[in-house]
Each structure stands twice: as C-alpha cells, then as structure tokens.
Tab-separated table of C-alpha atoms in Angstrom:
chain	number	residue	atom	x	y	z
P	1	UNK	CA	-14.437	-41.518	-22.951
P	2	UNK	CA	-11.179	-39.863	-22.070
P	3	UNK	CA	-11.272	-38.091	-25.375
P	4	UNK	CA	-14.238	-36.770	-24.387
P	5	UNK	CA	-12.725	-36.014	-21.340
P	6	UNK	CA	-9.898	-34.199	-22.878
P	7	UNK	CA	-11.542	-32.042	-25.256
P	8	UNK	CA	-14.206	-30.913	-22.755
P	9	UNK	CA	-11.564	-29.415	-20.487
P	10	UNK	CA	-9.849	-28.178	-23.149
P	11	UNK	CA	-13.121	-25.928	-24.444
P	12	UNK	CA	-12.998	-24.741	-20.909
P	13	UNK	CA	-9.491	-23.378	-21.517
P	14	UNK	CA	-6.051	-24.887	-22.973
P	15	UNK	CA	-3.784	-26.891	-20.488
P	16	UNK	CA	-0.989	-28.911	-20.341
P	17	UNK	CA	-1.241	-32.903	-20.005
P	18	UNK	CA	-0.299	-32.969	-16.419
P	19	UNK	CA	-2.769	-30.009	-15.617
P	20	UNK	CA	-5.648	-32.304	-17.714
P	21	UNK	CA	-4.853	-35.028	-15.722
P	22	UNK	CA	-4.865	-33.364	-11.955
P	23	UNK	CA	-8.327	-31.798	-12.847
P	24	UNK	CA	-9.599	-34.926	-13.435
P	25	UNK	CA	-7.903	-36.511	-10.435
P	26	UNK	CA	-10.226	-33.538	-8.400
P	27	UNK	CA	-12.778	-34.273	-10.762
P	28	UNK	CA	-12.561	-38.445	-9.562
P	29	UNK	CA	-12.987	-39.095	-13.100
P	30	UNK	CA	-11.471	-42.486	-12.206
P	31	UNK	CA	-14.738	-43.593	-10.054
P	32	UNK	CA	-17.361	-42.348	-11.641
P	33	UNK	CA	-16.176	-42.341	-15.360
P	34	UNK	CA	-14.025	-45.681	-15.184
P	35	UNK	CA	-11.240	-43.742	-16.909
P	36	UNK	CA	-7.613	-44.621	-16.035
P	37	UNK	CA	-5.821	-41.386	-16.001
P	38	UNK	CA	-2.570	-42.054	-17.453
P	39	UNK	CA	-5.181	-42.780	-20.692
P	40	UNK	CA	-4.922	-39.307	-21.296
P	41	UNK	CA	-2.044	-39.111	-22.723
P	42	UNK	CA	-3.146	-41.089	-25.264
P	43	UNK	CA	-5.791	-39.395	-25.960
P	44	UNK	CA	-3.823	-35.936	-26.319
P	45	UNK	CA	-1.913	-38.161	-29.153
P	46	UNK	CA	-4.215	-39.241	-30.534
P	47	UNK	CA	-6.594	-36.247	-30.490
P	48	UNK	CA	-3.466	-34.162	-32.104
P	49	UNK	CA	-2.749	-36.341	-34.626
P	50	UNK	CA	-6.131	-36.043	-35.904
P	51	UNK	CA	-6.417	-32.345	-35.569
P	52	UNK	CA	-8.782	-32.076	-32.563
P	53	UNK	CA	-6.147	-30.456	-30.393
P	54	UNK	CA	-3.415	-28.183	-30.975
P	55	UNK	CA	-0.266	-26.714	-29.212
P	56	UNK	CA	-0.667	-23.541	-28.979
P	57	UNK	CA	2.183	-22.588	-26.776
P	58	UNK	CA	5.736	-23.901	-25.068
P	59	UNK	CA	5.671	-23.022	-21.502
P	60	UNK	CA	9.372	-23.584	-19.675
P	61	UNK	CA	9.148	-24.700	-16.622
P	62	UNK	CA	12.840	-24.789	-14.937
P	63	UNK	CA	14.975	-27.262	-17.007
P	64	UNK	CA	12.026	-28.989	-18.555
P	65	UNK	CA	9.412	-27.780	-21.469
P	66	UNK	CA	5.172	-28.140	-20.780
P	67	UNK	CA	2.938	-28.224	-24.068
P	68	UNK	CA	-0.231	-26.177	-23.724
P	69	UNK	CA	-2.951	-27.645	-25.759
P	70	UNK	CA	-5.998	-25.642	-27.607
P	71	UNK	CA	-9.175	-27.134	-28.705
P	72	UNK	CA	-9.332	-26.893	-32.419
P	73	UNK	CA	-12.357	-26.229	-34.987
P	74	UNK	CA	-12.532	-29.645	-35.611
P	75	UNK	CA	-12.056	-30.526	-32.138
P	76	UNK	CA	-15.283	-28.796	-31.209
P	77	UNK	CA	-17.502	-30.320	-33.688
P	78	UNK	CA	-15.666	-34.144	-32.774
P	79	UNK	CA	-16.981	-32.812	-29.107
P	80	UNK	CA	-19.975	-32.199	-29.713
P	81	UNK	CA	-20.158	-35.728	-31.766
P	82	UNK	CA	-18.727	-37.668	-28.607
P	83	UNK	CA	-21.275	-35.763	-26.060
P	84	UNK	CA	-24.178	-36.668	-28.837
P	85	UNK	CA	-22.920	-40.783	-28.568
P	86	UNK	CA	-22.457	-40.629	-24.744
P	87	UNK	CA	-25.675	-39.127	-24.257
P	88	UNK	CA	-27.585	-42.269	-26.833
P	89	UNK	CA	-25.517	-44.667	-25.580
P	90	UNK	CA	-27.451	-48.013	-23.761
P	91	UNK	CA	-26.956	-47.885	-20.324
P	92	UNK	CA	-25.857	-50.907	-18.325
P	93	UNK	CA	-28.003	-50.521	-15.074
P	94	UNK	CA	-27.685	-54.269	-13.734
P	95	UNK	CA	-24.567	-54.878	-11.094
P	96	UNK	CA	-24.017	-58.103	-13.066
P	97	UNK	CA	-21.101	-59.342	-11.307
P	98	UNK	CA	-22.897	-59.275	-8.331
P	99	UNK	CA	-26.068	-60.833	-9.812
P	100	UNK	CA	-23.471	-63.455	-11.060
P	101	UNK	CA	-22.359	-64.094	-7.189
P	102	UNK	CA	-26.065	-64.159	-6.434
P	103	UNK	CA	-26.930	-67.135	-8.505
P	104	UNK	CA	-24.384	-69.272	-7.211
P	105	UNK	CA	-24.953	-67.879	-3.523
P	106	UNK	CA	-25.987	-71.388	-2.637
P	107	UNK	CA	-22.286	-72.942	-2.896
P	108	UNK	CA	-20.862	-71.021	-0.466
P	109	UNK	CA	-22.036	-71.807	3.479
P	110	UNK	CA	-24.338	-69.284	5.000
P	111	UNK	CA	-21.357	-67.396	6.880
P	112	UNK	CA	-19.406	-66.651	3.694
P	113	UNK	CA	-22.027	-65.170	2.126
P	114	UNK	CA	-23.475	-63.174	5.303
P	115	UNK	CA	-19.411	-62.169	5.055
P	116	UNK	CA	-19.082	-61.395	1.383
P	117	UNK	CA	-22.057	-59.376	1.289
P	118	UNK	CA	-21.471	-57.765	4.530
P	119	UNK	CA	-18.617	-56.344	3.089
P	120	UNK	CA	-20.659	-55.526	0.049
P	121	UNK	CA	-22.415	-53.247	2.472
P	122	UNK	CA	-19.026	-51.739	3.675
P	123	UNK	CA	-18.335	-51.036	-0.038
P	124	UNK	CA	-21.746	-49.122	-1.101
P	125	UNK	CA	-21.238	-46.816	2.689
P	126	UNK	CA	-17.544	-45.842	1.746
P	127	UNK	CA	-18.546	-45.207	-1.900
P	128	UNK	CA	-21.757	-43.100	-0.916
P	129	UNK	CA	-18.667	-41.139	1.350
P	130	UNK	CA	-16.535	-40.932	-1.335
P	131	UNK	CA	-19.388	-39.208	-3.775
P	132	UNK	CA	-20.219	-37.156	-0.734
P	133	UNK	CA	-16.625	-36.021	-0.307
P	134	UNK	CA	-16.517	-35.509	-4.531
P	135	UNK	CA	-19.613	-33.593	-4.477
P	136	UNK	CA	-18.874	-31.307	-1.643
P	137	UNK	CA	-15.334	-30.578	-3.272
P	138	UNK	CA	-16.529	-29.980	-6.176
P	139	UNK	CA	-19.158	-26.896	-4.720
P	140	UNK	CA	-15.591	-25.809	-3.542
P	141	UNK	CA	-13.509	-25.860	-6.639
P	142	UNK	CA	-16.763	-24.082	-8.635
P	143	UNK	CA	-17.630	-22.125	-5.419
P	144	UNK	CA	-20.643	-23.406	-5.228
P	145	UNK	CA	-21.760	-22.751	-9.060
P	146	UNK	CA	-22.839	-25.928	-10.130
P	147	UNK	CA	-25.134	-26.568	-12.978
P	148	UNK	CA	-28.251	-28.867	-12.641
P	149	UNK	CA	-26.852	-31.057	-14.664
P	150	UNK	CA	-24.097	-31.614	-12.353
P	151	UNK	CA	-26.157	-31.697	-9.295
P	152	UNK	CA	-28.976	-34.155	-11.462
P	153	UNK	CA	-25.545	-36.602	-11.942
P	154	UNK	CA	-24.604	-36.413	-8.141
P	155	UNK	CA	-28.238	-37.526	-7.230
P	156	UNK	CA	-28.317	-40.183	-9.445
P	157	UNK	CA	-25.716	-41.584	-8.242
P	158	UNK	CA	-26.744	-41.190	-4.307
P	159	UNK	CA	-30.392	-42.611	-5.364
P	160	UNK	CA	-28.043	-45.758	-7.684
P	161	UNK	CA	-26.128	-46.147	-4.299
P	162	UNK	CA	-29.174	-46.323	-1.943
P	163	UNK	CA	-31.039	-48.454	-4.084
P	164	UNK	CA	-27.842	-51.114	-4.175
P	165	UNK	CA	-27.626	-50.508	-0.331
P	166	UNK	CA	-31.236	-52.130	-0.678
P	167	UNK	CA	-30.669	-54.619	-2.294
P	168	UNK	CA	-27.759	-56.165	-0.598
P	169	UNK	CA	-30.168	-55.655	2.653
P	170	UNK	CA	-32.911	-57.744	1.275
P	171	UNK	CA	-30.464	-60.438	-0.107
P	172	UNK	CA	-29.142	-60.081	3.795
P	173	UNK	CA	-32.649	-61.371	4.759
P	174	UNK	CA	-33.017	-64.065	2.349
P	175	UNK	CA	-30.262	-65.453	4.051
C-alpha cells in the first residue's frame, strides 16, 4: 500500500521523501491505512528502480541535498493498476482478535473481562476522536474541498466505529 501511497501524492505534485512522509503523517496514513511511515522510503527505492518515479530535481537545502521525485509514464499506469487491486481486494470486516478473546471469555473471571472490555470501550471513544480530529483537519488542509469519496471513507469509518461500540456494549450485557 505505501507504493500506492507514494505514487498518488506524487501525481498530485513531485516531493521530496521527507515532504511524502509529513503529508502522510497529516494524512494519519498510519491509522487508517496500517502503513508504517518510514516504509516509504522503501517504496521511493523501489518505485525508482523500476521506473515509476523519477528525480527530477536536486534541491540544496543548507549543507545537505533533498531529491524531488516526479511520477513517471509508467508510474501512472502502475497507479492506476494498484488503485484497480485495492479497490477488488476482499475486505476483512471481522475484528478477529477480538472475536478470538470472545471465545475464550469464559477463562477469565467476570471482573477481567468487564475490565478488558471496558477498556475496549475506552479504545473505540478515543479512536472515533482521533477520526474526528483527522477529518476535521483534513477540511482544513483542503479548505474544506473534500471529495465524496473522501467524506464516503470518513463515514464508514464513524458507522465501523459505532457499530464496534455496539458490540462491545452487548458483550457488556452478556456478562
């Protein structure tokens, strides 16, 4: 995914590593894409070695240089191959590791699991803050020009949130 990552920003405009990887740090690419950042690099590598990216320019930035990379040909058609494989790719929509915890709920006592999934509730409020925070910032950085596919991803993942809030509350009750 973070070649994905990489070459969309770079169709936007070329950039330098560091400036691929603090747009994604705004973006949170890190929560809601699962990518580690310092995978980008990497990916630039990689992506240049196989002529999706290019340098197009040597910036000089006091005593140190800063490689500006382009989006090639090639790199637009590999693009528009990744967003065709992300798009058909199976979706996991089962919190398995907490269906795992579910299913053996019965070998901890009742005030562990009131605890543990207590502070699964704690978890799904900050995170539903957290996408809050990432959508209203991102309004911000794109002044409030957001396409519906952008907004149609934020709601999903309110709705994926309030549904999990859910079902830790019922799973509460059982208790």
């Amino acid at each position: 995914m973070a070649k994905l990552l990489v070459l969309a920003l770079l169709g936007i405009k070329p950039m330098s590593g560091y400036d691929i990887k603090e747009t994604l740090k705004v973006m949170d690419a890190e929560r809601w894409n699962g990518l580690l950042i310092g995978s980008i690099y990497n990916a630039l590598n990689t992506l240049e070695k196989d002529g999706y990216i290019e340098v197009s320019q040597i910036e000089q930035t006091g005593h140190r240089q800063k490689a500006i990379y382009a989006i090639t040909n090639k790199g637009k058609d590999y693009e528009k191959q990744l967003i065709k494989e992300a798009l058909e790719k199976p979706l996991n929509p089962y919190p398995t590791q907490l269906y795992s915890g579910l299913s053996f709920l019965d070998k901890l006592d009742r005030d562990e699991a009131f605890a543990a999934l207590r502070q699964q509730q704690k978890s799904l409020e900050e995170e539903y803050e957290i996408v809050s925070y990432g959508l209203k910032a991102k309004k911000e950085a794109e002044k409030e020009n957001l396409s519906s596919f952008t907004f149609l991803v934020f709601e999903h993942m309110f709705e994926t949130i309030k549904l999990q809030q859910k079902f830790i509350d019922k799973a509460i009750k059982l208790l």
